[in-house]
Coordinates of C-alpha atoms in Angstrom, one line a residue:
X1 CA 0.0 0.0 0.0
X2 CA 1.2 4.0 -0.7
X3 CA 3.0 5.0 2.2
X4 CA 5.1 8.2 3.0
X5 CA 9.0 8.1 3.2
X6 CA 9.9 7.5 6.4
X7 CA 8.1 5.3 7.6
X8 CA 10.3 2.2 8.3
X9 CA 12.2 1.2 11.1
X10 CA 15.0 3.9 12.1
X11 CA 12.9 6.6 10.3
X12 CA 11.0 9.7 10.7
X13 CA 8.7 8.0 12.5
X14 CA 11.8 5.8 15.0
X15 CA 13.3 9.2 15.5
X16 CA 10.3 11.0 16.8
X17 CA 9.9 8.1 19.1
X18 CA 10.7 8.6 22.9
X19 CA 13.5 6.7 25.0
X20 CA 13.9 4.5 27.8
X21 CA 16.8 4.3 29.8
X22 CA 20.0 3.7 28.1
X23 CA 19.1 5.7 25.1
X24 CA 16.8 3.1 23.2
X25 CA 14.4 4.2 20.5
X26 CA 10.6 2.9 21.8
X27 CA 8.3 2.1 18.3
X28 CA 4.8 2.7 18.2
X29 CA 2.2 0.2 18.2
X30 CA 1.5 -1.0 15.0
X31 CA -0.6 0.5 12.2
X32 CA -1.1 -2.1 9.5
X33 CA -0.3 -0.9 6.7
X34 CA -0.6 -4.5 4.5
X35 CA -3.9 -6.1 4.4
X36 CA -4.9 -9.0 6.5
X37 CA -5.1 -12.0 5.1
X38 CA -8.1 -13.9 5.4
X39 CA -8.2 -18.0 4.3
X40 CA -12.1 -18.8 4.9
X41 CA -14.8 -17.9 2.0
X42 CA -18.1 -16.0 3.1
X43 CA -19.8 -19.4 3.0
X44 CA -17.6 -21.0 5.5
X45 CA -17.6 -18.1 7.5
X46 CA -21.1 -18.2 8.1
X47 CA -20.8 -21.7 8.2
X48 CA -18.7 -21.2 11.4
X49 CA -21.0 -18.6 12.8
X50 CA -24.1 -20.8 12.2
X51 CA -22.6 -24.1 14.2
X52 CA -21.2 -21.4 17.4
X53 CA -25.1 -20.7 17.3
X54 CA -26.0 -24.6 17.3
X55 CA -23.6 -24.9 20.4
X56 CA -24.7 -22.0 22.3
X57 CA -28.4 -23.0 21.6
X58 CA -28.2 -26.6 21.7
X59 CA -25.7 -27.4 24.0
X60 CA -25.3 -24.3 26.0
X61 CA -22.5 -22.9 28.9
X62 CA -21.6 -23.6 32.2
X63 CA -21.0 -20.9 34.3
X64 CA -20.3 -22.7 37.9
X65 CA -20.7 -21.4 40.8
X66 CA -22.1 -17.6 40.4
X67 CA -26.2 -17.6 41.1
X68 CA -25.7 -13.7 39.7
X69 CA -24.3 -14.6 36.3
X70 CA -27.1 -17.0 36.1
X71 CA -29.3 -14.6 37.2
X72 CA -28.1 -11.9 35.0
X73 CA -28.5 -14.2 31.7
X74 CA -32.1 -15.4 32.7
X75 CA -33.1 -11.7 33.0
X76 CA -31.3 -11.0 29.6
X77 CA -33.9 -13.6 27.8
X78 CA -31.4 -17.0 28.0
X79 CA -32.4 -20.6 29.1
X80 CA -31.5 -21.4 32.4
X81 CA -31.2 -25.2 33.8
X82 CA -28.9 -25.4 36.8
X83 CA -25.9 -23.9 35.7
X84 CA -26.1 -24.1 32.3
X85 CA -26.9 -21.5 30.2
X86 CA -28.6 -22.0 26.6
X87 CA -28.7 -18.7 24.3
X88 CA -31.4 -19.0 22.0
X89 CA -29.9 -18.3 18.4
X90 CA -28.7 -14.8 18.1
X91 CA -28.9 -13.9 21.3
X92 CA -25.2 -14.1 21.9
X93 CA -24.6 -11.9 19.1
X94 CA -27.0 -9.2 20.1
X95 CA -25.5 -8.9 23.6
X96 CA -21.8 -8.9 22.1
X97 CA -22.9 -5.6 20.2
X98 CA -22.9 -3.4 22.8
X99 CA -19.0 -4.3 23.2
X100 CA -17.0 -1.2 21.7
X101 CA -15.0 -2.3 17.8
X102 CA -11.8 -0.5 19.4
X103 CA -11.2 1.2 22.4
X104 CA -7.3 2.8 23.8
X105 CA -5.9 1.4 26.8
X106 CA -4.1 4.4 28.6
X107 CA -0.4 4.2 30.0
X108 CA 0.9 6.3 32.4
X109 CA 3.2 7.5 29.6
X110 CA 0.5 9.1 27.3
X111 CA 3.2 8.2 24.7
X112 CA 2.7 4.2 25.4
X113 CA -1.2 4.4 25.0
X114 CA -2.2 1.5 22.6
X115 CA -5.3 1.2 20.4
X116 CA -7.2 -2.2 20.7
X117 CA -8.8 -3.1 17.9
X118 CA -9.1 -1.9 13.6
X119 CA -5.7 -2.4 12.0
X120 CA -3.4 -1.8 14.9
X121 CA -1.2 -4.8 16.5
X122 CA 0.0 -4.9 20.1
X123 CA 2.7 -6.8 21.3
X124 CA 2.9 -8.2 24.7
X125 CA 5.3 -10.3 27.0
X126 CA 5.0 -14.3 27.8
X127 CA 1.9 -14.4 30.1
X128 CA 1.7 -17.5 33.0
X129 CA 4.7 -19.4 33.9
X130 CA 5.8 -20.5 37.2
X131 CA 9.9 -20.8 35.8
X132 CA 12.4 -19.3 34.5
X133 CA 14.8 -20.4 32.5
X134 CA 18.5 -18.8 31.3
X135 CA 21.7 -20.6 29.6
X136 CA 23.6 -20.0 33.0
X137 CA 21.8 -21.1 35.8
X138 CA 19.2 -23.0 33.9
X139 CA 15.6 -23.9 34.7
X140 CA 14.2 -23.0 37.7
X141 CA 11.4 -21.7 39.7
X142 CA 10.3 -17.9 39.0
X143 CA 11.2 -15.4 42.1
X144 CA 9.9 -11.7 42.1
X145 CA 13.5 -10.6 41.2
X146 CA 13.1 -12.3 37.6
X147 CA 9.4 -10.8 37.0
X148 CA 11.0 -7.5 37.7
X149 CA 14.0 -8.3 35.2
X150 CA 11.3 -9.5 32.9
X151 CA 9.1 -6.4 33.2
X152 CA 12.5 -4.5 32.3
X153 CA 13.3 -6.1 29.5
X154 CA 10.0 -5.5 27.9
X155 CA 10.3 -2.0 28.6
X156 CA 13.5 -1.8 26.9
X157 CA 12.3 -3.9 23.9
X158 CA 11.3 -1.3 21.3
X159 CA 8.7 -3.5 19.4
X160 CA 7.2 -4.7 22.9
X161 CA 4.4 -1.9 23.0
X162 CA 2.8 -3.1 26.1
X163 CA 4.3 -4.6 29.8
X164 CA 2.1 -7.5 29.8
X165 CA 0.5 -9.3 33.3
X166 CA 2.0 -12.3 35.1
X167 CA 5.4 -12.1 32.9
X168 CA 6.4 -15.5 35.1
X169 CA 5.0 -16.8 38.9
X170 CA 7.1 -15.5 41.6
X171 CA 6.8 -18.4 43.8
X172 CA 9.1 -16.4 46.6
X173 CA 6.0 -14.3 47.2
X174 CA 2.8 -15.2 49.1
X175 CA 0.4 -16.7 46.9
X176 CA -2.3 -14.0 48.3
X177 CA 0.0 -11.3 47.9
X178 CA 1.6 -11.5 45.0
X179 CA -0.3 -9.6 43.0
X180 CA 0.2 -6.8 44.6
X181 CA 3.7 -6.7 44.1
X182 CA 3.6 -7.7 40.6
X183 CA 1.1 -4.9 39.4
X184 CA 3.3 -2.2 41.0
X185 CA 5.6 -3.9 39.2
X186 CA 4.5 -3.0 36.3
X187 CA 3.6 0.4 37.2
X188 CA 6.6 1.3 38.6
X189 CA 9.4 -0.3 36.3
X190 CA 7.5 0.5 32.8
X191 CA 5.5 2.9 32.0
X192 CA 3.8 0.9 28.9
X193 CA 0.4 -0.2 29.5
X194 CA 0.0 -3.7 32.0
X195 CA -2.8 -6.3 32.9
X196 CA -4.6 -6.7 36.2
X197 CA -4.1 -9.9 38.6
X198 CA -7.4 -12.5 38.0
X199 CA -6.5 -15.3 40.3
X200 CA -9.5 -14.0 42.9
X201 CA -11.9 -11.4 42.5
X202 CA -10.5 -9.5 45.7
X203 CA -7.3 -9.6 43.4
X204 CA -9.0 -8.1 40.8
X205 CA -10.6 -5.7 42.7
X206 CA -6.7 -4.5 44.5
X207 CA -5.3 -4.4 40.9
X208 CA -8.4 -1.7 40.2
X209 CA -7.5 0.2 43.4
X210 CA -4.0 0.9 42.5
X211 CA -4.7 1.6 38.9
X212 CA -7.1 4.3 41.0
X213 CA -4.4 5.7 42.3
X214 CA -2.2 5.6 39.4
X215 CA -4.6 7.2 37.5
X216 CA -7.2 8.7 39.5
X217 CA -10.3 7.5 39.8
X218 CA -12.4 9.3 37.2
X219 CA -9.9 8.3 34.6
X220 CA -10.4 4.8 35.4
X221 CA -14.2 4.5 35.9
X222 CA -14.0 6.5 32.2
X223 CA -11.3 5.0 30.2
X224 CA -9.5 1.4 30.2
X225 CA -6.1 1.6 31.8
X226 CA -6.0 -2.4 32.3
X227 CA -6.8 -5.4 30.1
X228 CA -7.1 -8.4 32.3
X229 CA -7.3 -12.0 31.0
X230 CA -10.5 -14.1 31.4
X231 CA -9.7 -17.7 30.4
X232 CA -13.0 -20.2 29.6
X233 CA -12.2 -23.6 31.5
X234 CA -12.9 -25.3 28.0
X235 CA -14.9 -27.0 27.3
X236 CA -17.8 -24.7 27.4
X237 CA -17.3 -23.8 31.0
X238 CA -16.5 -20.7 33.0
X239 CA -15.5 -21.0 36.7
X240 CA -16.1 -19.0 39.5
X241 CA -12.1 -16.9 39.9
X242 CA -12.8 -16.0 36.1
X243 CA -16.3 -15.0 36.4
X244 CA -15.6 -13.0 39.7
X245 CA -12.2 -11.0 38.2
X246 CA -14.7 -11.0 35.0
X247 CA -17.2 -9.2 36.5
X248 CA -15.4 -6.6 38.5
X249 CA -13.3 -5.6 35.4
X250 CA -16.5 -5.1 33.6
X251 CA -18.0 -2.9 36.0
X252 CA -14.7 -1.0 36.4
X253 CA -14.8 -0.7 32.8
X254 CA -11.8 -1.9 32.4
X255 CA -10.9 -4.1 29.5
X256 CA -11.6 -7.8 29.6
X257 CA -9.6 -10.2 27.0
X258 CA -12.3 -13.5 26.9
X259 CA -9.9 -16.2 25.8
X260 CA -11.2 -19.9 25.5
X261 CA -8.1 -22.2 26.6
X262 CA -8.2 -24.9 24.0
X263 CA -5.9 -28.1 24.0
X264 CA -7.6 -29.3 20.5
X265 CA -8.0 -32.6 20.7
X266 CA -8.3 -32.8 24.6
X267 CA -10.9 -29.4 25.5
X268 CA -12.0 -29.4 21.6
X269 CA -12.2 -31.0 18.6
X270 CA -9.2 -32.6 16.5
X271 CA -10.8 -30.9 13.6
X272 CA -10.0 -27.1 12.8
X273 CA -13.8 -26.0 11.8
X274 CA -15.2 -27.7 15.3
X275 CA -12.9 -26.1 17.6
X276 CA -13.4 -23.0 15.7
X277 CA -17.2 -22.8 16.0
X278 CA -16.6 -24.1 20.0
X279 CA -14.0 -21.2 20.5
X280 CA -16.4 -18.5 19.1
X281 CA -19.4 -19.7 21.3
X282 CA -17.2 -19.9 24.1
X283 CA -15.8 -16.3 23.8
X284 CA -19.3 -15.1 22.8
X285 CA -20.8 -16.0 26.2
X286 CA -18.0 -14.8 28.0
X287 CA -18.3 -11.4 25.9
X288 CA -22.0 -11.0 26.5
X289 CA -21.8 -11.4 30.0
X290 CA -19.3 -8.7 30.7
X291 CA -21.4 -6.6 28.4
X292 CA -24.5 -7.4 30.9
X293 CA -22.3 -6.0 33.7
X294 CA -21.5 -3.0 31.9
X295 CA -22.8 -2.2 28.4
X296 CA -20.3 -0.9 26.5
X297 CA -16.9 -1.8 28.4
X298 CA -13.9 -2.3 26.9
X299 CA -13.2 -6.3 25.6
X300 CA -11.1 -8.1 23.4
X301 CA -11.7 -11.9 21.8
X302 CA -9.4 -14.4 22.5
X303 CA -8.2 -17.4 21.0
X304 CA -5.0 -19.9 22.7
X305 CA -5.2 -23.1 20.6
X306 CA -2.6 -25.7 20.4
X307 CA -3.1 -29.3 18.8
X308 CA -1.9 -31.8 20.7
X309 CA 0.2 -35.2 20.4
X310 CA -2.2 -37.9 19.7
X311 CA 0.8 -40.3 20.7
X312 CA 1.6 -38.7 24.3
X313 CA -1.0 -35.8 24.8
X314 CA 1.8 -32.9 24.7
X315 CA 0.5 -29.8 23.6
X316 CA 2.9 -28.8 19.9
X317 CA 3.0 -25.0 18.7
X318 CA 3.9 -24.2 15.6
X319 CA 1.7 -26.4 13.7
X320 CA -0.3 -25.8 10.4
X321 CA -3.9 -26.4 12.3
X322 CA -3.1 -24.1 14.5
X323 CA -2.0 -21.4 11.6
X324 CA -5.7 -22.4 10.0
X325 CA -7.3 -21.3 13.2
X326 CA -5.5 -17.9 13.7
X327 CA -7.0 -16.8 10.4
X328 CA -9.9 -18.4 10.9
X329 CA -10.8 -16.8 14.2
X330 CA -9.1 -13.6 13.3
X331 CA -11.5 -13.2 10.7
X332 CA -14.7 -13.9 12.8
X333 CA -13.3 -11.4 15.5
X334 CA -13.5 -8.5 12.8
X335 CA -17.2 -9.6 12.0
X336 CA -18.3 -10.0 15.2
X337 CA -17.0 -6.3 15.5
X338 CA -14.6 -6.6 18.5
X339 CA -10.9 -6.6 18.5
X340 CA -8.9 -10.0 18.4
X341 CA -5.9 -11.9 20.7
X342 CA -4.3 -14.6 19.5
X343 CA -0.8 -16.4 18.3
X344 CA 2.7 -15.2 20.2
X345 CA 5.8 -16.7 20.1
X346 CA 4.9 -20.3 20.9
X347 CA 7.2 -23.5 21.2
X348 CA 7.1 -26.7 22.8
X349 CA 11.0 -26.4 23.3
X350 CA 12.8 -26.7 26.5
X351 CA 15.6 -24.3 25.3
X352 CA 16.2 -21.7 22.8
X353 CA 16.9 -23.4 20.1
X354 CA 16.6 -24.0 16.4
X355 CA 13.0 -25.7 17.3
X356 CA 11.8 -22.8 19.8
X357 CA 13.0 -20.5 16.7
X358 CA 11.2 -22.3 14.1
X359 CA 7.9 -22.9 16.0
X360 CA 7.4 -19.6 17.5
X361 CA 8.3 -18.2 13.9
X362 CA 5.9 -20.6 12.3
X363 CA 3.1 -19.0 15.3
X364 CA 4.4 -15.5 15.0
X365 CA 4.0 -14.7 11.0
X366 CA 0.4 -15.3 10.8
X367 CA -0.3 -13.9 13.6
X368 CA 0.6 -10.8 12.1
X369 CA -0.7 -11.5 8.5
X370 CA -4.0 -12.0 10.0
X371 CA -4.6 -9.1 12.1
X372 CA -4.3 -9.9 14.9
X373 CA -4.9 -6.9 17.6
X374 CA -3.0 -8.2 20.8
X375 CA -0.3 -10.8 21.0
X376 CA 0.0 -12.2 24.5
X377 CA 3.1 -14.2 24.6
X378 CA 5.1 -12.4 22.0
X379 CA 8.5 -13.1 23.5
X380 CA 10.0 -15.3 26.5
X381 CA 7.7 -18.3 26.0
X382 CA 9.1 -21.7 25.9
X383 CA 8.3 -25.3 27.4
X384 CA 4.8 -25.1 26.6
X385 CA 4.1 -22.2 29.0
X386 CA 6.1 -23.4 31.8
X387 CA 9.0 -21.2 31.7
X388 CA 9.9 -17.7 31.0
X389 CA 13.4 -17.6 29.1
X390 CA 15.8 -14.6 29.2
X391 CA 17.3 -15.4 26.4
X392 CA 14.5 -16.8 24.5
X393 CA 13.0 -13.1 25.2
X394 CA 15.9 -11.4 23.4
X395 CA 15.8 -13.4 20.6
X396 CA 11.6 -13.1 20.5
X397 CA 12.0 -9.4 20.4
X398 CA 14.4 -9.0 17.9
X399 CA 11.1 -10.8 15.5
X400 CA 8.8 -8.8 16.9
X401 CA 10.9 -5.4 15.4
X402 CA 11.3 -8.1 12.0
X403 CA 7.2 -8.1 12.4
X404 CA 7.3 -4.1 12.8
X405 CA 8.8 -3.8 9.5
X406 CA 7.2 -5.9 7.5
X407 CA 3.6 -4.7 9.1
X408 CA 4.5 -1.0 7.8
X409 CA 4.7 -2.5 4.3
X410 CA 5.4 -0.8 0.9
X411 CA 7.4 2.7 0.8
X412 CA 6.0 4.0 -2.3
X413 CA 7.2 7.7 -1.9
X414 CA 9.6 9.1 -4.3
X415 CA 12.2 7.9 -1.9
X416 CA 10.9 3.9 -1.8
X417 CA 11.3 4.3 -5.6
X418 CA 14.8 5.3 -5.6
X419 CA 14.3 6.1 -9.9
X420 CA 17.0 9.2 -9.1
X421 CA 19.6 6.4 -7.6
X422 CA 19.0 3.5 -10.1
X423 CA 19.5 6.5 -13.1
X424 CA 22.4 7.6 -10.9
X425 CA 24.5 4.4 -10.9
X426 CA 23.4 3.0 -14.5
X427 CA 24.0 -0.1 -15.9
X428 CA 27.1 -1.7 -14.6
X429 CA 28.1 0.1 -11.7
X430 CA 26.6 -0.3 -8.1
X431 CA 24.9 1.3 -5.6
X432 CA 27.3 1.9 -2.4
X433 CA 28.4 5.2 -2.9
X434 CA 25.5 6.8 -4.7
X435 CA 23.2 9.7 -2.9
X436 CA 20.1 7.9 -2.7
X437 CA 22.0 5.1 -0.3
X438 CA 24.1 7.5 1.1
X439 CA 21.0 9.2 2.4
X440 CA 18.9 6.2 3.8
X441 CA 21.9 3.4 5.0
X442 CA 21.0 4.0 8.3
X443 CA 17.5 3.1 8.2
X444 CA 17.6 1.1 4.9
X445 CA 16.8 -2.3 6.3
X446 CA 16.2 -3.5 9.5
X447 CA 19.3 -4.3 11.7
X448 CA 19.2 -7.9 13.9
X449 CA 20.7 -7.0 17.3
X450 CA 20.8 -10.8 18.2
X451 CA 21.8 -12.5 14.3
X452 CA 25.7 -12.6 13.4
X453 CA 25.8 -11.7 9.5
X454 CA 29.9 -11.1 10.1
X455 CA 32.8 -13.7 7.8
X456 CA 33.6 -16.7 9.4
X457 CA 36.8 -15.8 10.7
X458 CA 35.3 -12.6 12.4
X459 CA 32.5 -14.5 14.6
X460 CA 35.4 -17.0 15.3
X461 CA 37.7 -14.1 16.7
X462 CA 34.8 -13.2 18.4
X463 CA 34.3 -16.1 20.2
X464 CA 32.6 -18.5 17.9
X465 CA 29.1 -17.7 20.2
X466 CA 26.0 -18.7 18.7
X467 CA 22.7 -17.0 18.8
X468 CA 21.6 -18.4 22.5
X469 CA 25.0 -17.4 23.8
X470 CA 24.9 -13.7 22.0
X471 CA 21.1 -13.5 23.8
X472 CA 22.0 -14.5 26.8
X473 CA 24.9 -11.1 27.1
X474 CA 22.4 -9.0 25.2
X475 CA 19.8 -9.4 27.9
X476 CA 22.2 -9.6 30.6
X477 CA 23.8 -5.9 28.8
X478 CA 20.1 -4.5 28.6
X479 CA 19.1 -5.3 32.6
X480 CA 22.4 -3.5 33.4
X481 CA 21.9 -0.4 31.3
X482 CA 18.4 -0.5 32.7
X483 CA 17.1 3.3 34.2
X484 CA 13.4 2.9 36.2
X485 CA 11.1 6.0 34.1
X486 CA 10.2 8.7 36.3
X487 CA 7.3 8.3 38.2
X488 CA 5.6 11.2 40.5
X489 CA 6.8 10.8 44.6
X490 CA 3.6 11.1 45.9
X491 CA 1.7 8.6 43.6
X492 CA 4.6 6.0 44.3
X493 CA 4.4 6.4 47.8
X494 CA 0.9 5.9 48.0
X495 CA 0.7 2.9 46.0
X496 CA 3.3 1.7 48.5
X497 CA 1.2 2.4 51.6
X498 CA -1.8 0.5 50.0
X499 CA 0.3 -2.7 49.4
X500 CA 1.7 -2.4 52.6
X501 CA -1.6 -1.9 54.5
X502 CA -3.2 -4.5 52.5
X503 CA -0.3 -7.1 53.0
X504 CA -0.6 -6.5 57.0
X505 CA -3.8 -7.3 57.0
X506 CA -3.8 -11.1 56.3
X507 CA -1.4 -13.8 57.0
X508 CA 1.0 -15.2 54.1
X509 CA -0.5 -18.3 52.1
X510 CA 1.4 -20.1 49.7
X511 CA -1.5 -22.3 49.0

């Protein structure tokens, strides 16, 4: 597509961007500007859309455990027996409407804000595990210490546009009050947008206290400062934590991301088009009943599918079902009307190696192509979600600025031509010295801060490292060039005194 000159990496647009400590360039979120591709026809679309329907009106959702959910539905005109919840056909899809197309989640940077939704993609850090894993001291449980480090890193990565939530489990922490340190975390160590604690309601509801006093409170009653992450226990089942962090992000108006966990093959289908139509009812129900909390608050569709090994039941990433679905799902996201989450940099691999490169690329690509809004998990992931890799996040990041790049597109200025440099040089010659490369070398292509492109004989006089050992002193360089962004005195020390008072007043669990 026409574009201005400029517009790529190390640009107009890269210089007018604002630093972090130790001088690096921070990139916008992205603006699309290449068209999302799309793999389903119209008919099997609607095909798609017609069987979630079947499911939601046939089958229906269990939502365990929460008499006012039930309650809210049965007022709202669905079928209630027990727990389960039966949507006559289009119901779903009527309550899903009130749910805004795209929305901005605020930073406390103003310069971080992100746009949910249309053409834009978000990246995010590795969302869940409980270790962490580097090439030194090798896999082990998570401490607070390493989600801080984590948090850092993403700050520092300039195609990371947002901090993430639970970058890794810091077991060294109370289980009940862990939250509290790892949202101040994120407020205090970034200053990119973050995601709220949903482990327990109350969680929820501290996570939506500090962000009061980040903020203020008008701001966040008004305008989505968190997304938190609602996961359906699939299949077609929402538990009580989810639906009680569900519900008081809703009424906070802050933004919900309703993400169906599917293990195809185990919580769905083997086949693409079932666990498709399953994941659309799923997130359909959980949609609606935020919007029956609070019509009109912020929300985001979510899809995390895997296949799995029919031979030992391992989840696998990376695979071409998977890369089916992403389309598949991104697609029904944009006509349902709501802004999509899915793909990351996914792998099965228990180190950062040529299979962790190769399935998180085979993830990360079409995640892009298919415009996808927020990535959860775009850098760090490894072993299935169990660990958190330094390394691995370094070497995630570094295709997360590749996807920056290629999701700006075609330069088709006067400049992207480059007619006056190809009449310059003439047949024969070549381009090195000429005006028009003179001019754009420094932003001409994008410039791996991980890959070694140098001779043989130079990367041996170097050391002979290869890419995981190059990571693993580019992360360990970042973290110590790290500086903490400014935050106001007051508004630090009161979120300080609230997580203090609130750890004081109940005893440490671990359980």
């Amino acid at each position: 597509m026409t574009k201005r000159s400029g517009r790529r990496s190390g640009g107009r647009a890269a210089r007018r961007a604002e630093r972090t400590g130790g001088g690096i360039e921070q990139l916008r979120y992205i603006t699309r500007d290449i068209p999302s591709v799309g793999l389903l026809t119209e008919e099997g679309l609607a095909l798609i859309e017609e069987n979630a329907d079947t499911i939601l009106e046939e089958i229906g959702i269990d939502f365990r455990d929460d008499a006012e959910a039930l309650e809210l539905f049965k007022d709202a005109g669905a079928d209630i027996d027990g727990e389960r919840v039966r949507f006559p056909r289009g119901l779903a899809r009527h309550l899903v409407s009130t749910a805004p197309s795209t929305f901005t989640q605020l930073a406390r940077n103003p310069e971080r804000s992100v746009e949910m939704g249309g053409r834009n993609t978000v990246f995010a850090p590795v969302y869940g595990p409980p270790f962490i894993y580097d090439i030194e001291k090798g896999r082990r449980y998570a401490q607070l210490e390493d989600f801080q480090n984590i948090v850092k890193l993403a700050y520092m990565t300039p195609a990371m546009h947002h901090s993430g939530g639970t970058v890794c489990e810091p077991v060294d922490v109370p289980v009940n009050k862990r939250h509290l340190d790892m949202v101040y975390a994120h407020m205090r160590f970034s200053d990119k947008p973050f995601m709220g604690s949903v482990t327990h309601p109350e969680r929820a509801a501290d996570s939506v206290e500090l962000a009061k006093i980040l903020f203020g409170a008008d701001v966040v009653d008004s305008q989505a400062v968190m997304v938190s992450l609602i996961n359906a226990n699939s299949p077609m089942t929402f538990d009580a934590t989810m639906l009680g962090a569900l519900k008081v992000y809703a009424r906070s108006n802050q933004g919900l991301l309703i993400t169906p966990f599917i293990l195809a093959g185990a919580m769905a289908p083997v086949s693409v088009a079932g666990t498709m139509a399953q994941t659309l009812a799923e997130a359909m129900a959980g949609i609606a009943l935020g919007q029956l909390c609070r019509p009109g608050s912020p929300v985001i569709f979510g899809s995390f599918l895997s296949s799995m090994s029919m031979q030992s039941g391992a989840p696998t990433f990376g695979t071409p079902e998977a890369t089916l679905a992403i389309f598949g799902l991104a697609a029904l996201a944009r006509r349902l009307g709501v802004p999509f989450r899915s793909g990351g940099a996914l792998t099965a691999s228990k180190l950062p190696d040529a299979q962790a490169a190769y399935e998180s690329a085979n993830t990360l690509l079409p995640t892009v192509l298919a415009g996808t809004n927020f990535v959860l998990h775009g850098a760090g992931w490894l072993e299935g979600g169990l660990a958190s890799g330094y390394e691995k996040f370094v070497m995630d990041a570094d295709q997360l600025g590749m996807m920056q790049v290629l999701a700006n597109g075609y330069d088709l200025s006067a400049n992207g031509q480059a007619l006056d440099a190809i009449r310059e040089v003439g047949p024969g010659s070549h381009y090195l010295g000429c005006a028009h490369t003179q001019a754009n070398f420094e932003s001409a292509f994008y410039r791996s801060p991980v890959a070694d492109n140098s001779s043989f004989e130079q990367w041996q006089s170097d050391g002979s490292k290869d890419t995981m050992q190059r990571a693993h002193d580019l992360y360990k360089s970042l973290l110590a060039s790290y500086e903490a962004p400014p935050i106001d005195p007051g508004v630090d020390e009161a979120l300080r005194e609230f997580i203090a008072k609130k750890k004081a007043s109940m005893p440490d669990a671990f359980a």
